[in-house]
Amino acid sequence: MLRVGLTGGIGSGKSTVSGRLAELGAVVIDSDLLAREVVAPGTDGLRDVVAAFGEGVLAEDGSLDRPALAKIVFSDDDARRTLNAIVHPRVGARTGEMMAAAPSDAIVVHDVPLLVENGMAPAYHLVLVVDTPVEERVRRLVAARGMAEADARSRIAAQASDEQRRAAADVWLDNGGERAVVLAEVDGLWERRLLPFEANTREQRVHRVGAPKIVDYDPAWPAQAARLIARVQAATGGAPVEHIGSTSIPGLAAKDIVDLQVGVDSLEEADKLAHALAEAGFPRCPEALSDTALPSHPDPELWRKRVHCSADPGRPVNLHVRVREWPAWRYALVFRDWMRTHPHEVTAYAALKRELAPAFAADGGATRYADAKDPWMHAALARAVAWAGGHADRSW
Ligand code: ADP
């Protein structure tokens, strides 16, 4: 099963997108709809709301008078907390039931207007954000939903900003144009990313990246890494995770693969995390068992690691699960920190990559390319360690 979070500001087009995803075969869980269902006439949710706020929140037909309730909770934090304590657990329970009832090969799309505001993004394999410029959203809400303009604007202002949503978005769907444009994008996303991501995750298969291809530094890499780190931490119960490797060094051309380092106390602990990582979309890569031992720490046992890779065809990732304080863990960090502070080394490393990668362009993977970089890498590590010796209080 693939869990996809879908969000966006009011009037951005979430329902438009989730409707298309449902047509394509997704199981859509609409949190707004559930929030209404759990206080529908005859439910114990509605009974508790009436017990808390009085008969005045009921309409004549016995259903919830939403505007009356909104008036009470809008300006009173305690009242809002009371209402949330009635509604949220019930919505959570229904969501859990619906997820559990979905087939094992389902792509579940969870439509949550306040996904970003509530910090829910790390729980999903992928977060889609639908965006439409504010003025266009106001226009649509007024024209199509008959909302008062002031009401539309105040609702928009109360929600997360575009920046906050952008930080949470693995996929940014621009719905500022014709409906057909965003729908075509959704179709492509379904076919090229969601379907293979789901199948890979279910079969615990990583997405193969192939021959090394060097691209210019992408300023979006740090934000992508931050999202992945939050996801890995959610899956591992809070393991320390660091962005390492070339994509963590500003300005450095690199393969478009985000390297993360997950810290554990032992390889047994790494093995215990394997299932949770695979379930979160990072199955084990069986072939990469060790880093190359360096002469300063010749014991091969100290260089063993577990590697997980991404099942997502849209975002290649290598997760190096290493024992904290073993040499490879520390080398990765010192190399990153040294490169970040030595721009001429970044230039030299980029030139080496650009020179070597084409020679291995016909390879099925990046192993021979990595081997070819080793001599430069070892010499660079020695310089990095010498630098760290003057800055860190531990011996290398
Ligand atoms: P949300 O679920 O995010 O609040 P909706 O999908 O309901 O947003 O879209 C808000 C309104 O704008 C709806 O009436 C919808 O039909 C309309 N709408 C959505 N996308 C477009 C578009 N690309 N062009 C014009 N109108 C649109």
Short mmCIF file of C-alpha atoms and ligand atoms in Angstrom, two decimals:
data_model
loop_
_atom_site.label_atom_id
_atom_site.label_comp_id
_atom_site.label_asym_id
_atom_site.label_seq_id
_atom_site.Cartn_x
_atom_site.Cartn_y
_atom_site.Cartn_z
CA MET A 1 0.00 0.00 0.00
CA LEU A 2 1.16 3.48 -0.80
CA ARG A 3 0.05 6.33 1.46
CA VAL A 4 -0.21 9.63 -0.38
CA GLY A 5 -1.03 12.87 1.45
CA LEU A 6 -2.93 15.47 -0.56
CA THR A 7 -3.29 19.05 0.56
CA GLY A 8 -3.52 22.64 -0.59
CA GLY A 9 -5.25 25.83 0.49
CA ILE A 10 -9.00 26.18 0.33
CA GLY A 11 -10.13 26.55 -3.28
CA SER A 12 -6.79 25.37 -4.71
CA GLY A 13 -8.26 22.30 -6.38
CA LYS A 14 -7.79 19.41 -3.93
CA SER A 15 -11.20 17.94 -4.71
CA THR A 16 -10.53 18.30 -8.42
CA VAL A 17 -7.27 16.36 -8.04
CA SER A 18 -8.60 13.75 -5.61
CA GLY A 19 -11.59 13.15 -7.91
CA ARG A 20 -9.24 12.34 -10.77
CA LEU A 21 -7.09 10.11 -8.57
CA ALA A 22 -10.24 8.22 -7.53
CA GLU A 23 -11.15 7.74 -11.21
CA LEU A 24 -7.68 6.36 -11.83
CA GLY A 25 -8.16 3.82 -9.03
CA ALA A 26 -6.96 5.44 -5.82
CA VAL A 27 -8.75 4.85 -2.51
CA VAL A 28 -9.52 8.44 -1.45
CA ILE A 29 -10.04 9.22 2.23
CA ASP A 30 -11.54 12.69 2.51
CA SER A 31 -10.92 14.04 6.01
CA ASP A 32 -13.46 16.86 5.63
CA LEU A 33 -16.12 14.33 4.72
CA LEU A 34 -15.20 12.13 7.70
CA ALA A 35 -15.34 15.17 10.00
CA ARG A 36 -18.95 15.66 8.89
CA GLU A 37 -19.85 11.97 9.09
CA VAL A 38 -18.71 11.53 12.69
CA VAL A 39 -21.18 14.21 13.85
CA ALA A 40 -24.03 13.22 11.52
CA PRO A 41 -27.52 12.72 13.04
CA GLY A 42 -27.70 9.58 15.14
CA THR A 43 -23.95 9.38 15.91
CA ASP A 44 -22.45 9.42 19.37
CA GLY A 45 -20.24 12.21 18.05
CA LEU A 46 -23.24 14.49 17.63
CA ARG A 47 -24.55 13.40 21.05
CA ASP A 48 -21.23 14.49 22.64
CA VAL A 49 -21.24 17.80 20.77
CA VAL A 50 -24.74 18.57 22.05
CA ALA A 51 -23.72 17.52 25.58
CA ALA A 52 -20.79 19.97 25.39
CA PHE A 53 -22.41 22.93 23.65
CA GLY A 54 -26.14 22.59 24.24
CA GLU A 55 -29.19 22.11 22.02
CA GLY A 56 -28.50 25.51 20.44
CA VAL A 57 -26.03 23.86 18.02
CA LEU A 58 -28.78 21.73 16.48
CA ALA A 59 -30.76 22.76 13.41
CA GLU A 60 -34.49 22.16 13.30
CA ASP A 61 -34.08 18.84 11.48
CA GLY A 62 -31.78 17.55 14.24
CA SER A 63 -28.57 17.88 12.25
CA LEU A 64 -25.61 19.95 13.37
CA ASP A 65 -26.06 23.69 12.81
CA ARG A 66 -22.50 24.33 11.61
CA PRO A 67 -22.65 28.11 11.51
CA ALA A 68 -23.99 28.17 15.09
CA LEU A 69 -21.19 25.90 16.27
CA ALA A 70 -18.59 27.83 14.28
CA LYS A 71 -19.65 31.02 16.05
CA ILE A 72 -19.00 29.44 19.44
CA VAL A 73 -15.63 27.86 18.69
CA PHE A 74 -14.24 30.62 16.46
CA SER A 75 -13.37 32.99 19.29
CA ASP A 76 -12.99 30.56 22.19
CA ASP A 77 -9.87 28.37 22.36
CA ASP A 78 -11.27 26.13 25.10
CA ALA A 79 -14.45 25.50 23.15
CA ARG A 80 -12.41 24.68 20.05
CA ARG A 81 -10.28 22.26 22.04
CA THR A 82 -13.41 20.60 23.37
CA LEU A 83 -14.82 20.23 19.86
CA ASN A 84 -11.52 18.91 18.51
CA ALA A 85 -11.36 16.37 21.34
CA ILE A 86 -14.72 15.04 20.18
CA VAL A 87 -14.11 15.11 16.43
CA HIS A 88 -10.40 14.32 15.95
CA PRO A 89 -10.22 10.90 17.65
CA ARG A 90 -13.28 9.76 15.74
CA VAL A 91 -11.90 10.95 12.42
CA GLY A 92 -8.60 9.26 13.30
CA ALA A 93 -10.34 5.99 14.10
CA ARG A 94 -12.38 6.05 10.87
CA THR A 95 -9.24 6.88 8.87
CA GLY A 96 -7.46 3.93 10.46
CA GLU A 97 -10.39 1.63 9.64
CA MET A 98 -10.46 2.79 6.02
CA MET A 99 -6.71 2.36 5.63
CA ALA A 100 -6.92 -1.13 7.13
CA ALA A 101 -9.80 -2.04 4.81
CA ALA A 102 -7.94 -0.91 1.67
CA PRO A 103 -6.46 -3.70 -0.47
CA SER A 104 -2.76 -4.42 0.06
CA ASP A 105 -1.94 -2.99 -3.39
CA ALA A 106 -3.99 0.18 -2.89
CA ILE A 107 -2.79 3.69 -3.47
CA VAL A 108 -4.50 5.50 -0.62
CA VAL A 109 -4.89 9.24 -1.10
CA HIS A 110 -5.55 11.07 2.15
CA ASP A 111 -7.09 14.46 1.41
CA VAL A 112 -6.32 16.65 4.43
CA PRO A 113 -6.75 20.44 4.15
CA LEU A 114 -4.63 21.04 7.28
CA LEU A 115 -1.96 18.40 6.59
CA VAL A 116 0.86 20.94 6.70
CA GLU A 117 -0.56 22.89 9.65
CA ASN A 118 -0.84 19.67 11.65
CA GLY A 119 2.68 18.41 10.81
CA MET A 120 1.39 15.20 9.23
CA ALA A 121 3.64 15.10 6.14
CA PRO A 122 6.24 12.59 7.44
CA ALA A 123 3.60 9.88 7.79
CA TYR A 124 3.12 9.55 4.01
CA HIS A 125 5.22 8.01 1.27
CA LEU A 126 4.57 11.13 -0.78
CA VAL A 127 2.89 14.49 -0.26
CA LEU A 128 1.10 16.24 -3.12
CA VAL A 129 0.34 19.92 -2.81
CA VAL A 130 -2.16 21.57 -5.13
CA ASP A 131 -1.45 25.25 -5.67
CA THR A 132 -3.43 28.06 -7.24
CA PRO A 133 -2.58 31.75 -6.86
CA VAL A 134 -4.59 33.43 -4.11
CA GLU A 135 -6.52 35.81 -6.37
CA GLU A 136 -7.63 32.95 -8.59
CA ARG A 137 -8.70 30.91 -5.55
CA VAL A 138 -10.78 33.80 -4.29
CA ARG A 139 -12.35 34.16 -7.73
CA ARG A 140 -13.22 30.45 -7.90
CA LEU A 141 -14.58 30.29 -4.35
CA VAL A 142 -16.81 33.28 -4.99
CA ALA A 143 -17.92 32.21 -8.48
CA ALA A 144 -18.29 28.47 -8.07
CA ARG A 145 -19.09 28.06 -4.39
CA GLY A 146 -20.92 31.29 -3.77
CA MET A 147 -18.67 32.21 -0.87
CA ALA A 148 -18.49 35.87 0.24
CA GLU A 149 -15.18 37.37 -0.84
CA ALA A 150 -14.23 38.51 2.69
CA ASP A 151 -14.99 35.02 3.99
CA ALA A 152 -12.79 33.42 1.31
CA ARG A 153 -9.92 35.79 2.13
CA SER A 154 -10.10 35.27 5.89
CA ARG A 155 -10.11 31.48 5.46
CA ILE A 156 -7.10 31.66 3.17
CA ALA A 157 -5.25 33.89 5.64
CA ALA A 158 -5.86 31.45 8.50
CA GLN A 159 -4.18 28.57 6.65
CA ALA A 160 -0.51 27.70 6.04
CA SER A 161 1.47 29.96 3.74
CA ASP A 162 2.64 28.89 0.28
CA GLU A 163 6.17 28.67 1.66
CA GLN A 164 5.15 26.25 4.39
CA ARG A 165 3.29 24.11 1.88
CA ARG A 166 6.17 24.19 -0.57
CA ALA A 167 8.50 22.86 2.14
CA ALA A 168 6.20 19.87 2.65
CA ALA A 169 5.55 19.16 -1.06
CA ASP A 170 7.18 16.22 -2.77
CA VAL A 171 5.01 17.05 -5.76
CA TRP A 172 3.76 20.55 -6.50
CA LEU A 173 0.70 20.56 -8.72
CA ASP A 174 0.05 23.94 -10.31
CA ASN A 175 -3.67 24.41 -10.85
CA GLY A 176 -3.52 28.07 -11.85
CA GLY A 177 -4.49 27.26 -15.43
CA GLU A 178 -7.16 25.22 -17.17
CA ARG A 179 -8.49 22.21 -15.29
CA ALA A 180 -7.28 19.95 -18.11
CA VAL A 181 -3.68 20.96 -17.43
CA VAL A 182 -3.59 19.78 -13.84
CA LEU A 183 -5.58 16.65 -14.69
CA ALA A 184 -3.04 15.68 -17.35
CA GLU A 185 -0.29 16.18 -14.80
CA VAL A 186 -2.14 13.93 -12.35
CA ASP A 187 -2.51 11.24 -15.03
CA GLY A 188 1.24 11.32 -15.70
CA LEU A 189 2.04 11.26 -11.99
CA TRP A 190 -0.21 8.23 -11.50
CA GLU A 191 1.29 6.29 -14.40
CA ARG A 192 4.94 7.18 -14.04
CA ARG A 193 5.37 7.57 -10.30
CA LEU A 194 2.53 6.37 -8.06
CA LEU A 195 1.89 3.00 -9.73
CA PRO A 196 5.57 1.95 -9.85
CA PHE A 197 6.24 3.38 -6.37
CA GLU A 198 3.37 1.32 -4.94
CA ALA A 199 4.47 -1.88 -6.72
CA ASN A 200 8.10 -1.41 -5.68
CA THR A 201 7.15 -0.80 -2.05
CA ARG A 202 4.84 -3.80 -1.91
CA GLU A 203 7.45 -6.06 -3.47
CA GLN A 204 10.29 -4.47 -1.46
CA ARG A 205 12.12 -3.59 -4.65
CA VAL A 206 14.30 -0.53 -5.02
CA HIS A 207 14.07 1.73 -8.03
CA ARG A 208 17.20 1.11 -10.13
CA VAL A 209 19.02 4.28 -11.05
CA GLY A 210 21.51 2.98 -13.63
CA ALA A 211 24.63 4.64 -14.99
CA PRO A 212 26.09 7.71 -13.26
CA LYS A 213 24.81 11.00 -14.66
CA ILE A 214 26.14 14.23 -13.21
CA VAL A 215 23.81 17.21 -13.03
CA ASP A 216 24.30 20.77 -11.80
CA TYR A 217 23.76 21.43 -8.10
CA ASP A 218 20.03 21.70 -7.40
CA PRO A 219 19.13 24.27 -4.71
CA ALA A 220 16.04 22.16 -3.95
CA TRP A 221 18.16 19.26 -2.64
CA PRO A 222 18.41 20.45 1.00
CA ALA A 223 14.61 20.82 1.27
CA GLN A 224 14.10 17.41 -0.33
CA ALA A 225 16.58 15.91 2.12
CA ALA A 226 14.78 17.57 5.04
CA ARG A 227 11.48 15.94 3.99
CA LEU A 228 13.13 12.56 3.57
CA ILE A 229 14.85 12.88 6.95
CA ALA A 230 11.52 13.61 8.65
CA ARG A 231 10.01 10.57 6.92
CA VAL A 232 12.88 8.27 7.91
CA GLN A 233 12.75 9.54 11.48
CA ALA A 234 9.01 8.89 11.62
CA ALA A 235 9.58 5.34 10.33
CA THR A 236 12.43 4.57 12.73
CA GLY A 237 11.01 6.12 15.87
CA GLY A 238 13.44 9.02 15.85
CA ALA A 239 16.81 7.62 14.75
CA PRO A 240 19.42 10.33 14.07
CA VAL A 241 19.50 11.04 10.33
CA GLU A 242 21.97 13.29 8.48
CA HIS A 243 22.07 14.58 4.93
CA ILE A 244 25.49 13.54 3.60
CA GLY A 245 27.18 13.04 0.25
CA SER A 246 27.40 15.30 -2.75
CA THR A 247 23.84 16.65 -2.65
CA SER A 248 24.57 17.99 0.85
CA ILE A 249 27.34 20.27 -0.41
CA PRO A 250 26.04 23.57 -1.82
CA GLY A 251 27.28 24.26 -5.34
CA LEU A 252 28.54 20.75 -6.05
CA ALA A 253 27.47 19.04 -9.28
CA ALA A 254 26.34 15.51 -8.44
CA LYS A 255 24.29 12.47 -9.33
CA ASP A 256 20.68 13.32 -8.53
CA ILE A 257 20.64 10.88 -5.61
CA VAL A 258 20.08 12.10 -2.06
CA ASP A 259 22.36 10.32 0.41
CA LEU A 260 21.21 10.09 4.00
CA GLN A 261 22.97 8.53 6.93
CA VAL A 262 20.90 6.80 9.61
CA GLY A 263 22.63 6.27 12.94
CA VAL A 264 22.21 3.06 14.94
CA ASP A 265 23.99 1.57 17.95
CA SER A 266 24.71 -1.76 16.25
CA LEU A 267 24.12 -3.63 13.00
CA GLU A 268 21.56 -5.75 14.87
CA GLU A 269 19.63 -2.56 15.47
CA ALA A 270 19.98 -1.74 11.76
CA ASP A 271 18.44 -5.13 10.92
CA LYS A 272 15.57 -4.49 13.30
CA LEU A 273 14.80 -1.25 11.43
CA ALA A 274 14.87 -2.92 8.01
CA HIS A 275 11.18 -3.78 7.91
CA ALA A 276 10.02 -0.30 8.96
CA LEU A 277 12.30 1.34 6.40
CA ALA A 278 11.06 -0.96 3.63
CA GLU A 279 7.47 -0.20 4.57
CA ALA A 280 8.23 3.52 4.43
CA GLY A 281 9.44 3.14 0.83
CA PHE A 282 13.13 2.36 1.41
CA PRO A 283 13.76 -1.35 0.85
CA ARG A 284 17.16 -2.93 1.47
CA CYS A 285 19.78 -2.78 -1.32
CA PRO A 286 21.37 -6.16 -0.77
CA GLU A 287 24.62 -5.67 -2.66
CA ALA A 288 26.17 -2.80 -0.70
CA LEU A 289 27.33 -4.31 2.57
CA SER A 290 30.50 -2.37 3.37
CA ASP A 291 32.29 0.89 2.87
CA THR A 292 35.90 0.63 1.73
CA ALA A 293 38.17 0.23 4.75
CA LEU A 294 40.79 2.96 5.06
CA PRO A 295 44.31 2.30 6.35
CA SER A 296 43.65 4.40 9.44
CA HIS A 297 40.97 1.87 10.51
CA PRO A 298 41.86 -1.39 8.75
CA ASP A 299 39.38 -3.64 10.59
CA PRO A 300 36.79 -4.53 7.88
CA GLU A 301 34.18 -5.20 10.56
CA LEU A 302 34.14 -1.49 11.40
CA TRP A 303 33.14 -0.61 7.83
CA ARG A 304 30.06 -2.76 7.58
CA LYS A 305 26.74 -1.04 7.01
CA ARG A 306 23.24 -1.62 5.70
CA VAL A 307 22.05 0.26 2.66
CA HIS A 308 18.44 0.98 1.79
CA CYS A 309 17.41 2.72 -1.42
CA SER A 310 14.28 4.46 -2.56
CA ALA A 311 11.36 2.62 -4.13
CA ASP A 312 10.16 5.94 -5.58
CA PRO A 313 11.03 6.37 -9.27
CA GLY A 314 10.74 10.14 -8.78
CA ARG A 315 13.28 10.52 -6.01
CA PRO A 316 16.40 8.33 -5.87
CA VAL A 317 17.79 8.01 -2.35
CA ASN A 318 20.55 5.99 -0.72
CA LEU A 319 20.14 5.44 3.02
CA HIS A 320 23.39 4.40 4.64
CA VAL A 321 22.54 2.80 7.97
CA ARG A 322 25.77 3.03 9.95
CA VAL A 323 26.79 2.46 13.52
CA ARG A 324 27.32 5.84 15.11
CA GLU A 325 30.92 6.64 15.83
CA TRP A 326 32.27 3.85 13.66
CA PRO A 327 34.74 5.42 11.19
CA ALA A 328 32.47 5.57 8.12
CA TRP A 329 29.82 7.47 10.06
CA ARG A 330 32.35 10.08 11.15
CA TYR A 331 34.12 10.27 7.77
CA ALA A 332 30.87 11.03 5.99
CA LEU A 333 30.19 13.94 8.33
CA VAL A 334 33.70 15.35 8.36
CA PHE A 335 33.95 15.12 4.57
CA ARG A 336 30.65 17.01 4.20
CA ASP A 337 31.58 19.69 6.72
CA TRP A 338 35.04 20.14 5.23
CA MET A 339 33.71 20.43 1.67
CA ARG A 340 31.08 22.95 2.80
CA THR A 341 33.83 25.22 4.03
CA HIS A 342 36.36 24.70 1.18
CA PRO A 343 34.96 26.02 -2.12
CA HIS A 344 38.10 25.25 -4.14
CA GLU A 345 37.76 21.57 -3.16
CA VAL A 346 34.16 21.66 -4.38
CA THR A 347 35.37 22.94 -7.76
CA ALA A 348 38.04 20.23 -7.99
CA TYR A 349 35.63 17.47 -7.00
CA ALA A 350 33.02 18.63 -9.51
CA ALA A 351 35.64 18.64 -12.29
CA LEU A 352 36.67 15.09 -11.40
CA LYS A 353 33.06 13.87 -11.48
CA ARG A 354 32.41 15.49 -14.85
CA GLU A 355 35.55 13.91 -16.22
CA LEU A 356 34.90 10.40 -14.88
CA ALA A 357 31.14 9.93 -15.27
CA PRO A 358 31.08 9.79 -19.10
CA ALA A 359 33.60 6.94 -19.06
CA PHE A 360 31.07 4.78 -17.20
CA ALA A 361 27.94 5.99 -18.97
CA ALA A 362 27.27 2.53 -20.38
CA ASP A 363 27.36 0.84 -16.95
CA GLY A 364 24.26 -0.54 -15.28
CA GLY A 365 25.21 1.10 -11.98
CA ALA A 366 27.66 3.49 -10.38
CA THR A 367 30.07 1.02 -8.76
CA ARG A 368 32.96 1.33 -11.23
CA TYR A 369 32.52 5.10 -11.31
CA ALA A 370 32.74 5.20 -7.49
CA ASP A 371 35.85 2.99 -7.58
CA ALA A 372 37.48 5.35 -10.07
CA LYS A 373 36.90 8.26 -7.70
CA ASP A 374 38.50 6.40 -4.79
CA PRO A 375 42.10 7.68 -5.08
CA TRP A 376 40.95 11.31 -5.12
CA MET A 377 38.45 10.57 -2.38
CA HIS A 378 41.04 8.98 -0.09
CA ALA A 379 43.43 11.89 -0.51
CA ALA A 380 40.57 14.34 0.08
CA LEU A 381 39.51 12.48 3.22
CA ALA A 382 43.04 12.81 4.56
CA ARG A 383 42.85 16.58 4.03
CA ALA A 384 39.39 16.68 5.62
CA VAL A 385 40.58 14.73 8.64
CA ALA A 386 43.62 17.00 9.02
CA TRP A 387 41.25 19.98 8.95
CA ALA A 388 38.92 18.32 11.47
CA GLY A 389 41.89 17.57 13.73
CA GLY A 390 42.27 21.28 14.22
CA HIS A 391 38.55 21.74 14.87
CA ALA A 392 37.30 18.63 16.62
CA ASP A 393 38.33 17.35 19.99
CA ARG A 394 38.41 13.73 18.98
CA SER A 395 41.26 11.73 17.51
CA TRP A 396 41.07 10.39 14.01
P1 ADP B 1 -10.49 22.53 -2.85
O1 ADP B 1 -11.00 21.13 -2.73
O2 ADP B 1 -8.98 22.62 -2.76
O3 ADP B 1 -11.14 23.52 -1.92
P2 ADP B 1 -11.83 22.47 -5.43
O4 ADP B 1 -11.24 21.32 -6.17
O5 ADP B 1 -13.18 22.29 -4.82
O6 ADP B 1 -10.80 23.04 -4.33
O7 ADP B 1 -11.82 23.75 -6.39
C1 ADP B 1 -12.41 24.98 -5.98
C2 ADP B 1 -13.39 25.44 -7.05
O8 ADP B 1 -12.64 25.80 -8.22
C3 ADP B 1 -14.35 24.36 -7.47
O9 ADP B 1 -15.59 24.93 -7.73
C4 ADP B 1 -13.72 23.78 -8.74
O10 ADP B 1 -14.68 23.25 -9.61
C5 ADP B 1 -13.05 25.00 -9.34
N1 ADP B 1 -11.81 24.67 -10.06
C6 ADP B 1 -10.86 23.78 -9.70
N2 ADP B 1 -9.83 23.76 -10.57
C7 ADP B 1 -10.15 24.68 -11.52
C8 ADP B 1 -9.50 25.18 -12.71
N3 ADP B 1 -8.28 24.71 -13.09
N4 ADP B 1 -10.10 26.13 -13.43
C9 ADP B 1 -11.29 26.64 -13.03
N5 ADP B 1 -11.95 26.24 -11.94
C10 ADP B 1 -11.41 25.27 -11.19
#
